[in-house]
Amino acid sequence: MQDKAFGLWSAVFLGIGSMVGAGIFVLLGEAGSIAGNLVWISFIFGGVIALLSGYSLAKLATAYPSRGGIVEYLVQCYGEGVFSGSLSVLFYLSAMVAIAMVAKTFGTYLSAMLGLDIGVWANIFGVGVLILFMLINLAGSSIIAKSENIIVITKLAIIIIFTVVVSFYIDPKLLSLKDAPPIINIFSSIALTFFAYEGFRVITNTAEDMPDVKNTMIKSMVIAILFVMALYIAVTFAVFGNLPLSQIIKAQDYALAEAAKPVFGEFGFKIMAIAALISTASSINANLYAVTNVTYQMAKNGELPEVYELNVWHSTQGLVVSTVILSMFVIFFNLKEIAAVGSISILFIHGFVHIGHLLNIKKTGASKLLIYLAIITIALAIILALNYTSQHIPNVGTLISSGFVLAFLLEIILRVATKRVVKRQIN
């Protein structure tokens, strides 16, 4: 891998690319159906939770600058044992399911745009985009950074132009507080709005490729999250100021594209659909980079077979193996329910990392108050996410528990099969 490819703005763009994926195009309508025209407040709360969690991860990244990110922090915080290994395995599997879901979404969007049979072509396009970004990632971190910069600038340009132009046509009556839903609905929607920020953790995976981690990591984390928060709030006002709530709920899965119609017509709808495709592709690129670094670190730690850390061009064989597994997920699995469970599992892992951070807080030099707040707010996000998801997947608790058990069993099997010893990479 090439070193030191991520300066401040490359890391910021990677974080924005990971956060502003297809989620905002879908989550905006879904969260809006709960919180109505007050959903912008929910995005603020979601952003605050992300900032606190991002602060904790950034301080850990500064103290332990490893491309493994969360995987390395778990080992540092909880030691070289089965517990940290099991959480690492669960994190890897959850991240893989999330990427596969995004790839499947890309395939579905593109098939629909081209008028092709979604049942057949969604899988073909989904696997195709995975292979494309696998090749880009194999070319090295500097190529990833440059490609992500271009993709992020393109999609942000489309979204920002849409937001600015549409803002001139806002109907204040649609944003009136007299038509707002009960305040409690804001809290009910935080589970959704927080997930629109979840990709911020990818920034920590750039630590080894960052020339000045101490000064750059925390800055890039804060800038990326604050920018995305401002973008989400502006987009929310643009959409809810141009469409009545009933129409937003009806067009829940494509509310952003629907909001472009009154001003830009059918052309605007198609442009926003293209922006959704670009955003999805950007998210795949950023998260594939992160999961490659995670597998590399897990292999170095002794939690995955040695094949994962072998070099292939400017990356590792773990990238190729992960892409094969991702392709199988896309082709053979119904990912919607699994992805929801995986997303909540990642929140639990965030919580464990923040709790573990308290054990190493002298090493990181972080504010104890902010870490406590990170723990409290991530716990709130977990409770709200479980409450919301249980309405659609009643056995979500059982599924998450099963995920933890599966990760534990896989960790034991991998330890026995590989005969490798789990170890810290940074002392």
Tab-separated table of C-alpha atoms in Angstrom:
chain	number	residue	atom	x	y	z
A	1	MET	CA	0.000	0.000	0.000
A	2	GLN	CA	1.118	3.537	-0.640
A	3	ASP	CA	1.661	5.617	2.482
A	4	LYS	CA	0.553	9.057	3.557
A	5	ALA	CA	-2.067	9.507	0.838
A	6	PHE	CA	-4.683	11.112	3.090
A	7	GLY	CA	-4.239	14.741	4.038
A	8	LEU	CA	-6.950	16.753	5.772
A	9	TRP	CA	-9.267	17.237	2.808
A	10	SER	CA	-8.818	13.742	1.373
A	11	ALA	CA	-9.851	12.322	4.759
A	12	VAL	CA	-12.780	14.760	4.936
A	13	PHE	CA	-13.955	13.743	1.452
A	14	LEU	CA	-13.650	10.054	2.351
A	15	GLY	CA	-15.817	10.624	5.433
A	16	ILE	CA	-18.385	12.663	3.497
A	17	GLY	CA	-18.409	10.029	0.761
A	18	SER	CA	-19.098	7.290	3.270
A	19	MET	CA	-21.814	9.254	5.129
A	20	VAL	CA	-23.670	10.809	2.192
A	21	GLY	CA	-24.516	7.522	0.526
A	22	ALA	CA	-27.874	6.302	-0.669
A	23	GLY	CA	-29.132	6.658	2.902
A	24	ILE	CA	-30.113	10.330	2.714
A	25	PHE	CA	-32.142	9.673	-0.442
A	26	VAL	CA	-34.182	7.015	1.369
A	27	LEU	CA	-33.915	7.941	5.066
A	28	LEU	CA	-35.120	11.514	4.531
A	29	GLY	CA	-38.561	10.337	3.453
A	30	GLU	CA	-38.728	7.592	6.075
A	31	ALA	CA	-37.657	9.879	8.943
A	32	GLY	CA	-39.918	12.641	7.612
A	33	SER	CA	-42.925	10.348	7.781
A	34	ILE	CA	-42.325	10.203	11.557
A	35	ALA	CA	-41.089	13.701	12.480
A	36	GLY	CA	-42.723	15.661	9.656
A	37	ASN	CA	-41.302	19.141	9.003
A	38	LEU	CA	-39.403	18.976	12.314
A	39	VAL	CA	-37.101	16.247	10.999
A	40	TRP	CA	-34.308	18.824	10.663
A	41	ILE	CA	-34.107	18.880	14.486
A	42	SER	CA	-33.742	15.103	14.433
A	43	PHE	CA	-30.793	15.475	12.032
A	44	ILE	CA	-29.168	17.868	14.526
A	45	PHE	CA	-29.535	15.334	17.347
A	46	GLY	CA	-28.206	12.576	15.090
A	47	GLY	CA	-25.253	14.789	14.185
A	48	VAL	CA	-24.460	15.548	17.840
A	49	ILE	CA	-24.371	11.799	18.614
A	50	ALA	CA	-22.065	11.310	15.610
A	51	LEU	CA	-19.776	14.155	16.768
A	52	LEU	CA	-19.396	12.685	20.256
A	53	SER	CA	-18.792	9.198	18.907
A	54	GLY	CA	-16.435	10.593	16.261
A	55	TYR	CA	-14.461	12.463	18.932
A	56	SER	CA	-13.912	9.241	20.876
A	57	LEU	CA	-12.790	7.317	17.778
A	58	ALA	CA	-10.555	10.180	16.587
A	59	LYS	CA	-8.726	10.340	19.935
A	60	LEU	CA	-8.213	6.564	19.818
A	61	ALA	CA	-6.962	6.863	16.213
A	62	THR	CA	-4.448	9.497	17.303
A	63	ALA	CA	-3.161	7.306	20.143
A	64	TYR	CA	-3.214	4.099	18.060
A	65	PRO	CA	-2.744	5.120	14.396
A	66	SER	CA	-3.679	1.819	12.794
A	67	ARG	CA	-5.427	1.165	9.500
A	68	GLY	CA	-7.534	-1.385	11.379
A	69	GLY	CA	-9.485	1.379	13.131
A	70	ILE	CA	-12.104	-0.076	15.486
A	71	VAL	CA	-10.525	-3.545	15.351
A	72	GLU	CA	-7.255	-2.216	16.803
A	73	TYR	CA	-9.074	-0.139	19.441
A	74	LEU	CA	-10.971	-3.211	20.673
A	75	VAL	CA	-7.711	-5.112	21.155
A	76	GLN	CA	-6.072	-2.109	22.849
A	77	CYS	CA	-9.020	-1.570	25.181
A	78	TYR	CA	-9.986	-5.156	26.058
A	79	GLY	CA	-6.754	-7.038	25.560
A	80	GLU	CA	-5.731	-9.864	23.248
A	81	GLY	CA	-8.603	-12.208	24.042
A	82	VAL	CA	-11.726	-13.907	22.743
A	83	PHE	CA	-13.976	-10.955	23.653
A	84	SER	CA	-12.140	-8.401	21.487
A	85	GLY	CA	-11.702	-11.024	18.761
A	86	SER	CA	-15.416	-11.881	18.710
A	87	LEU	CA	-16.415	-8.208	18.488
A	88	SER	CA	-13.907	-7.744	15.641
A	89	VAL	CA	-15.433	-10.660	13.729
A	90	LEU	CA	-18.946	-9.294	14.318
A	91	PHE	CA	-17.823	-5.845	13.162
A	92	TYR	CA	-16.315	-7.302	9.976
A	93	LEU	CA	-19.443	-9.314	9.158
A	94	SER	CA	-21.776	-6.366	9.896
A	95	ALA	CA	-19.689	-4.007	7.742
A	96	MET	CA	-19.669	-6.561	4.910
A	97	VAL	CA	-23.462	-6.917	4.989
A	98	ALA	CA	-23.828	-3.101	4.946
A	99	ILE	CA	-21.579	-2.794	1.869
A	100	ALA	CA	-23.423	-5.620	0.107
A	101	MET	CA	-26.735	-3.875	0.825
A	102	VAL	CA	-25.434	-0.620	-0.680
A	103	ALA	CA	-24.147	-2.507	-3.754
A	104	LYS	CA	-27.554	-4.152	-4.158
A	105	THR	CA	-29.207	-0.729	-3.869
A	106	PHE	CA	-26.898	0.588	-6.601
A	107	GLY	CA	-27.890	-2.301	-8.841
A	108	THR	CA	-31.589	-1.749	-8.160
A	109	TYR	CA	-31.380	2.012	-8.889
A	110	LEU	CA	-29.437	1.529	-12.116
A	111	SER	CA	-31.713	-1.269	-13.354
A	112	ALA	CA	-34.813	0.871	-12.702
A	113	MET	CA	-33.256	3.879	-14.473
A	114	LEU	CA	-32.416	1.812	-17.544
A	115	GLY	CA	-35.803	0.059	-17.552
A	116	LEU	CA	-34.252	-3.389	-17.116
A	117	ASP	CA	-35.500	-6.413	-15.170
A	118	ILE	CA	-34.493	-5.599	-11.576
A	119	GLY	CA	-34.618	-9.243	-10.533
A	120	VAL	CA	-31.790	-10.110	-12.934
A	121	TRP	CA	-29.809	-6.916	-13.486
A	122	ALA	CA	-29.697	-5.625	-9.907
A	123	ASN	CA	-27.337	-8.459	-8.982
A	124	ILE	CA	-25.236	-8.032	-12.128
A	125	PHE	CA	-24.782	-4.279	-11.610
A	126	GLY	CA	-24.257	-4.783	-7.865
A	127	VAL	CA	-21.410	-7.254	-8.405
A	128	GLY	CA	-20.050	-5.121	-11.256
A	129	VAL	CA	-19.683	-2.007	-9.087
A	130	LEU	CA	-17.958	-4.081	-6.379
A	131	ILE	CA	-15.416	-5.368	-8.887
A	132	LEU	CA	-14.849	-1.841	-10.255
A	133	PHE	CA	-14.029	-0.429	-6.830
A	134	MET	CA	-12.001	-3.507	-5.920
A	135	LEU	CA	-9.733	-2.656	-8.868
A	136	ILE	CA	-9.558	1.003	-7.777
A	137	ASN	CA	-8.668	-0.081	-4.230
A	138	LEU	CA	-6.030	-2.492	-5.545
A	139	ALA	CA	-4.373	0.491	-7.250
A	140	GLY	CA	-3.520	1.925	-3.823
A	141	SER	CA	-4.634	4.474	-1.243
A	142	SER	CA	-3.569	7.497	-3.310
A	143	ILE	CA	-5.871	6.404	-6.167
A	144	ILE	CA	-8.691	5.762	-3.677
A	145	ALA	CA	-8.251	9.255	-2.247
A	146	LYS	CA	-8.227	10.897	-5.694
A	147	SER	CA	-11.206	8.903	-6.992
A	148	GLU	CA	-13.216	9.607	-3.836
A	149	ASN	CA	-12.428	13.332	-4.086
A	150	ILE	CA	-13.795	13.425	-7.652
A	151	ILE	CA	-16.900	11.372	-6.846
A	152	VAL	CA	-17.719	13.368	-3.693
A	153	ILE	CA	-17.255	16.742	-5.402
A	154	THR	CA	-19.552	15.614	-8.235
A	155	LYS	CA	-22.369	14.391	-6.011
A	156	LEU	CA	-22.092	17.362	-3.641
A	157	ALA	CA	-22.266	19.759	-6.577
A	158	ILE	CA	-25.544	18.159	-7.717
A	159	ILE	CA	-27.074	18.117	-4.219
A	160	ILE	CA	-25.956	21.667	-3.364
A	161	ILE	CA	-27.197	23.133	-6.692
A	162	PHE	CA	-30.524	21.340	-6.146
A	163	THR	CA	-30.779	22.667	-2.582
A	164	VAL	CA	-29.899	26.264	-3.453
A	165	VAL	CA	-32.242	26.503	-6.463
A	166	VAL	CA	-35.155	24.716	-4.800
A	167	SER	CA	-34.782	26.938	-1.712
A	168	PHE	CA	-36.012	29.922	-3.762
A	169	TYR	CA	-39.344	28.122	-4.231
A	170	ILE	CA	-39.954	27.187	-0.589
A	171	ASP	CA	-43.528	27.632	0.621
A	172	PRO	CA	-43.289	28.867	4.262
A	173	LYS	CA	-46.720	27.377	5.000
A	174	LEU	CA	-45.302	23.880	4.523
A	175	LEU	CA	-42.731	24.565	7.262
A	176	SER	CA	-45.260	26.086	9.651
A	177	LEU	CA	-45.085	24.836	13.252
A	178	LYS	CA	-48.882	24.653	13.443
A	179	ASP	CA	-48.736	21.656	11.091
A	180	ALA	CA	-45.810	20.060	12.936
A	181	PRO	CA	-46.246	16.647	14.588
A	182	PRO	CA	-45.821	16.068	18.354
A	183	ILE	CA	-42.317	16.823	19.691
A	184	ILE	CA	-41.896	13.186	20.823
A	185	ASN	CA	-41.825	12.159	17.149
A	186	ILE	CA	-38.468	13.921	16.774
A	187	PHE	CA	-36.889	11.456	19.221
A	188	SER	CA	-38.568	8.515	17.527
A	189	SER	CA	-36.863	9.446	14.235
A	190	ILE	CA	-33.341	9.893	15.690
A	191	ALA	CA	-32.695	6.170	15.159
A	192	LEU	CA	-32.994	6.809	11.416
A	193	THR	CA	-31.233	10.170	11.190
A	194	PHE	CA	-28.186	8.908	13.124
A	195	PHE	CA	-27.701	6.111	10.576
A	196	ALA	CA	-27.329	8.822	7.911
A	197	TYR	CA	-24.030	9.749	9.653
A	198	GLU	CA	-22.794	6.244	10.513
A	199	GLY	CA	-20.009	6.211	7.889
A	200	PHE	CA	-17.866	8.722	9.837
A	201	ARG	CA	-15.920	5.813	11.389
A	202	VAL	CA	-14.247	5.178	8.007
A	203	ILE	CA	-12.023	8.245	8.593
A	204	THR	CA	-10.165	6.395	11.376
A	205	ASN	CA	-9.018	3.757	8.873
A	206	THR	CA	-6.837	6.389	7.169
A	207	ALA	CA	-4.602	6.785	10.255
A	208	GLU	CA	-1.601	4.919	8.786
A	209	ASP	CA	-2.015	6.779	5.493
A	210	MET	CA	-2.175	10.179	7.222
A	211	PRO	CA	1.043	12.261	7.460
A	212	ASP	CA	0.093	14.156	10.654
A	213	VAL	CA	-2.433	12.060	12.563
A	214	LYS	CA	-2.367	14.135	15.746
A	215	ASN	CA	-3.500	17.350	14.047
A	216	THR	CA	-5.376	15.952	11.074
A	217	MET	CA	-7.573	13.151	12.466
A	218	ILE	CA	-9.759	15.145	14.868
A	219	LYS	CA	-10.037	18.069	12.409
A	220	SER	CA	-11.115	15.848	9.509
A	221	MET	CA	-13.649	14.024	11.706
A	222	VAL	CA	-15.274	17.242	12.988
A	223	ILE	CA	-15.249	19.022	9.601
A	224	ALA	CA	-16.797	16.024	7.809
A	225	ILE	CA	-19.602	15.533	10.347
A	226	LEU	CA	-20.412	19.254	10.667
A	227	PHE	CA	-20.488	19.663	6.878
A	228	VAL	CA	-22.795	16.666	6.472
A	229	MET	CA	-25.033	17.942	9.280
A	230	ALA	CA	-25.359	21.351	7.578
A	231	LEU	CA	-26.038	19.628	4.231
A	232	TYR	CA	-28.741	17.376	5.676
A	233	ILE	CA	-30.499	20.293	7.402
A	234	ALA	CA	-30.430	22.416	4.222
A	235	VAL	CA	-31.729	19.516	2.112
A	236	THR	CA	-34.483	18.864	4.656
A	237	PHE	CA	-35.753	22.458	4.441
A	238	ALA	CA	-35.587	22.328	0.616
A	239	VAL	CA	-37.610	19.106	0.422
A	240	PHE	CA	-40.192	19.829	3.143
A	241	GLY	CA	-40.597	23.412	1.922
A	242	ASN	CA	-41.539	22.249	-1.563
A	243	LEU	CA	-43.622	19.120	-1.002
A	244	PRO	CA	-46.574	18.553	1.339
A	245	LEU	CA	-45.969	15.825	3.921
A	246	SER	CA	-48.527	13.509	2.300
A	247	GLN	CA	-46.563	13.602	-0.963
A	248	ILE	CA	-43.248	13.011	0.838
A	249	ILE	CA	-44.697	9.948	2.575
A	250	LYS	CA	-46.077	8.654	-0.727
A	251	ALA	CA	-42.654	9.093	-2.383
A	252	GLN	CA	-40.829	7.897	0.725
A	253	ASP	CA	-38.074	5.920	-1.061
A	254	TYR	CA	-37.264	8.733	-3.511
A	255	ALA	CA	-38.423	11.916	-1.696
A	256	LEU	CA	-35.309	13.891	-2.696
A	257	ALA	CA	-35.786	13.151	-6.377
A	258	GLU	CA	-39.521	13.890	-6.114
A	259	ALA	CA	-38.758	17.329	-4.596
A	260	ALA	CA	-36.786	18.238	-7.713
A	261	LYS	CA	-39.855	17.784	-9.941
A	262	PRO	CA	-41.766	21.014	-9.130
A	263	VAL	CA	-38.775	23.148	-10.187
A	264	PHE	CA	-36.828	21.015	-12.666
A	265	GLY	CA	-39.540	18.699	-13.962
A	266	GLU	CA	-38.822	15.108	-15.004
A	267	PHE	CA	-35.254	16.114	-15.884
A	268	GLY	CA	-34.628	17.097	-12.265
A	269	PHE	CA	-36.025	13.766	-11.070
A	270	LYS	CA	-33.550	11.897	-13.294
A	271	ILE	CA	-30.607	14.085	-12.252
A	272	MET	CA	-31.313	13.400	-8.571
A	273	ALA	CA	-31.635	9.687	-9.365
A	274	ILE	CA	-28.155	9.888	-10.944
A	275	ALA	CA	-26.915	11.692	-7.811
A	276	ALA	CA	-28.266	8.781	-5.753
A	277	LEU	CA	-26.277	6.376	-7.947
A	278	ILE	CA	-23.101	8.436	-7.553
A	279	SER	CA	-23.647	8.663	-3.787
A	280	THR	CA	-24.110	4.905	-3.551
A	281	ALA	CA	-20.943	4.295	-5.579
A	282	SER	CA	-19.017	6.734	-3.384
A	283	SER	CA	-20.153	4.938	-0.238
A	284	ILE	CA	-19.048	1.577	-1.660
A	285	ASN	CA	-15.605	2.982	-2.532
A	286	ALA	CA	-15.060	4.476	0.950
A	287	ASN	CA	-16.354	1.473	2.870
A	288	LEU	CA	-14.489	-1.058	0.735
A	289	TYR	CA	-11.282	0.826	1.581
A	290	ALA	CA	-12.194	0.649	5.275
A	291	VAL	CA	-13.125	-3.040	5.314
A	292	THR	CA	-9.885	-3.922	3.477
A	293	ASN	CA	-7.900	-2.223	6.222
A	294	VAL	CA	-10.014	-3.996	8.842
A	295	THR	CA	-9.301	-7.443	7.344
A	296	TYR	CA	-5.602	-6.596	7.033
A	297	GLN	CA	-5.469	-5.628	10.700
A	298	MET	CA	-7.465	-8.685	11.794
A	299	ALA	CA	-5.051	-10.924	9.883
A	300	LYS	CA	-2.063	-9.183	11.514
A	301	ASN	CA	-3.770	-9.580	14.894
A	302	GLY	CA	-4.208	-13.288	14.242
A	303	GLU	CA	-8.023	-13.172	13.991
A	304	LEU	CA	-8.205	-14.043	10.272
A	305	PRO	CA	-6.124	-16.432	8.138
A	306	GLU	CA	-2.741	-15.101	6.963
A	307	VAL	CA	-3.982	-14.978	3.363
A	308	TYR	CA	-5.855	-11.755	4.218
A	309	GLU	CA	-2.630	-9.788	4.757
A	310	LEU	CA	-0.727	-10.969	1.664
A	311	ASN	CA	0.064	-8.164	-0.785
A	312	VAL	CA	-1.729	-7.873	-4.128
A	313	TRP	CA	-0.504	-4.915	-6.196
A	314	HIS	CA	-0.855	-1.904	-3.829
A	315	SER	CA	-3.411	-3.557	-1.549
A	316	THR	CA	-3.923	-6.941	0.117
A	317	GLN	CA	-5.473	-10.268	-0.764
A	318	GLY	CA	-8.084	-9.559	1.905
A	319	LEU	CA	-9.658	-7.062	-0.515
A	320	VAL	CA	-10.091	-9.782	-3.153
A	321	VAL	CA	-11.441	-12.316	-0.642
A	322	SER	CA	-13.850	-9.730	0.801
A	323	THR	CA	-15.098	-8.788	-2.700
A	324	VAL	CA	-15.827	-12.463	-3.454
A	325	ILE	CA	-17.770	-12.793	-0.175
A	326	LEU	CA	-19.611	-9.516	-0.866
A	327	SER	CA	-20.598	-10.735	-4.333
A	328	MET	CA	-22.025	-13.925	-2.810
A	329	PHE	CA	-24.016	-11.816	-0.321
A	330	VAL	CA	-25.437	-9.717	-3.187
A	331	ILE	CA	-26.404	-12.728	-5.316
A	332	PHE	CA	-27.684	-15.239	-2.780
A	333	PHE	CA	-29.058	-13.355	0.258
A	334	ASN	CA	-32.098	-11.221	1.043
A	335	LEU	CA	-30.109	-8.451	2.718
A	336	LYS	CA	-32.736	-6.006	3.969
A	337	GLU	CA	-33.447	-7.683	7.321
A	338	ILE	CA	-29.820	-8.781	7.842
A	339	ALA	CA	-28.558	-5.245	7.113
A	340	ALA	CA	-30.878	-3.726	9.752
A	341	VAL	CA	-29.547	-6.171	12.358
A	342	GLY	CA	-25.949	-5.531	11.222
A	343	SER	CA	-26.372	-1.767	11.553
A	344	ILE	CA	-27.561	-2.051	15.153
A	345	SER	CA	-24.746	-4.504	15.895
A	346	ILE	CA	-22.254	-1.853	14.750
A	347	LEU	CA	-23.856	0.591	17.209
A	348	PHE	CA	-23.277	-1.928	20.015
A	349	ILE	CA	-19.628	-2.225	18.939
A	350	HIS	CA	-19.308	1.586	19.006
A	351	GLY	CA	-20.637	1.473	22.556
A	352	PHE	CA	-18.100	-1.176	23.608
A	353	VAL	CA	-15.289	0.879	22.048
A	354	HIS	CA	-16.336	4.016	23.958
A	355	ILE	CA	-16.589	2.079	27.247
A	356	GLY	CA	-13.174	0.552	26.582
A	357	HIS	CA	-11.838	4.020	25.803
A	358	LEU	CA	-12.367	4.934	29.461
A	359	LEU	CA	-9.850	2.215	30.392
A	360	ASN	CA	-7.193	3.844	28.182
A	361	ILE	CA	-8.139	7.483	28.597
A	362	LYS	CA	-4.751	8.460	30.053
A	363	LYS	CA	-3.101	7.200	26.872
A	364	THR	CA	-5.484	9.063	24.538
A	365	GLY	CA	-5.728	12.282	26.547
A	366	ALA	CA	-9.445	12.544	25.733
A	367	SER	CA	-11.985	14.480	27.793
A	368	LYS	CA	-13.625	12.055	30.245
A	369	LEU	CA	-16.868	14.095	30.106
A	370	LEU	CA	-17.082	13.818	26.301
A	371	ILE	CA	-16.422	10.063	26.412
A	372	TYR	CA	-19.180	9.604	29.009
A	373	LEU	CA	-21.498	11.635	26.760
A	374	ALA	CA	-20.487	9.478	23.783
A	375	ILE	CA	-21.444	6.354	25.768
A	376	ILE	CA	-24.780	7.818	26.915
A	377	THR	CA	-25.800	9.101	23.468
A	378	ILE	CA	-24.777	5.901	21.641
A	379	ALA	CA	-26.830	3.940	24.212
A	380	LEU	CA	-29.771	6.241	23.404
A	381	ALA	CA	-29.269	5.591	19.694
A	382	ILE	CA	-29.260	1.808	20.332
A	383	ILE	CA	-32.487	1.957	22.375
A	384	LEU	CA	-34.239	4.098	19.760
A	385	ALA	CA	-32.968	1.894	16.913
A	386	LEU	CA	-34.149	-1.290	18.649
A	387	ASN	CA	-37.544	0.268	19.352
A	388	TYR	CA	-37.980	1.387	15.733
A	389	THR	CA	-36.651	-1.811	14.138
A	390	SER	CA	-38.760	-4.072	16.375
A	391	GLN	CA	-41.860	-2.597	14.741
A	392	HIS	CA	-40.749	-4.143	11.430
A	393	ILE	CA	-38.619	-7.056	12.682
A	394	PRO	CA	-40.217	-8.250	15.961
A	395	ASN	CA	-37.415	-10.751	16.678
A	396	VAL	CA	-34.593	-8.218	16.170
A	397	GLY	CA	-33.242	-8.807	19.693
A	398	THR	CA	-32.956	-12.539	19.071
A	399	LEU	CA	-31.249	-11.950	15.716
A	400	ILE	CA	-28.669	-9.568	17.237
A	401	SER	CA	-27.971	-12.029	20.068
A	402	SER	CA	-27.533	-14.776	17.471
A	403	GLY	CA	-25.047	-12.538	15.643
A	404	PHE	CA	-22.942	-12.190	18.793
A	405	VAL	CA	-23.023	-15.980	19.355
A	406	LEU	CA	-22.067	-16.640	15.712
A	407	ALA	CA	-19.156	-14.197	15.963
A	408	PHE	CA	-17.968	-15.905	19.168
A	409	LEU	CA	-18.094	-19.358	17.546
A	410	LEU	CA	-16.278	-18.101	14.429
A	411	GLU	CA	-13.573	-16.539	16.613
A	412	ILE	CA	-13.021	-19.870	18.414
A	413	ILE	CA	-12.964	-21.800	15.111
A	414	LEU	CA	-10.504	-19.330	13.550
A	415	ARG	CA	-8.215	-19.534	16.575
A	416	VAL	CA	-8.159	-23.336	16.403
A	417	ALA	CA	-7.890	-23.517	12.593
A	418	THR	CA	-5.198	-20.853	12.101
A	419	LYS	CA	-3.275	-21.566	15.350
A	420	ARG	CA	-2.420	-17.866	15.398
A	421	VAL	CA	-2.070	-15.692	18.489
A	422	VAL	CA	-4.072	-12.450	18.730
A	423	LYS	CA	-1.746	-9.524	19.468
A	424	ARG	CA	-1.651	-5.759	19.604
A	425	GLN	CA	-0.001	-4.021	16.649
A	426	ILE	CA	0.778	-0.750	18.498
A	427	ASN	CA	2.326	-0.666	21.971
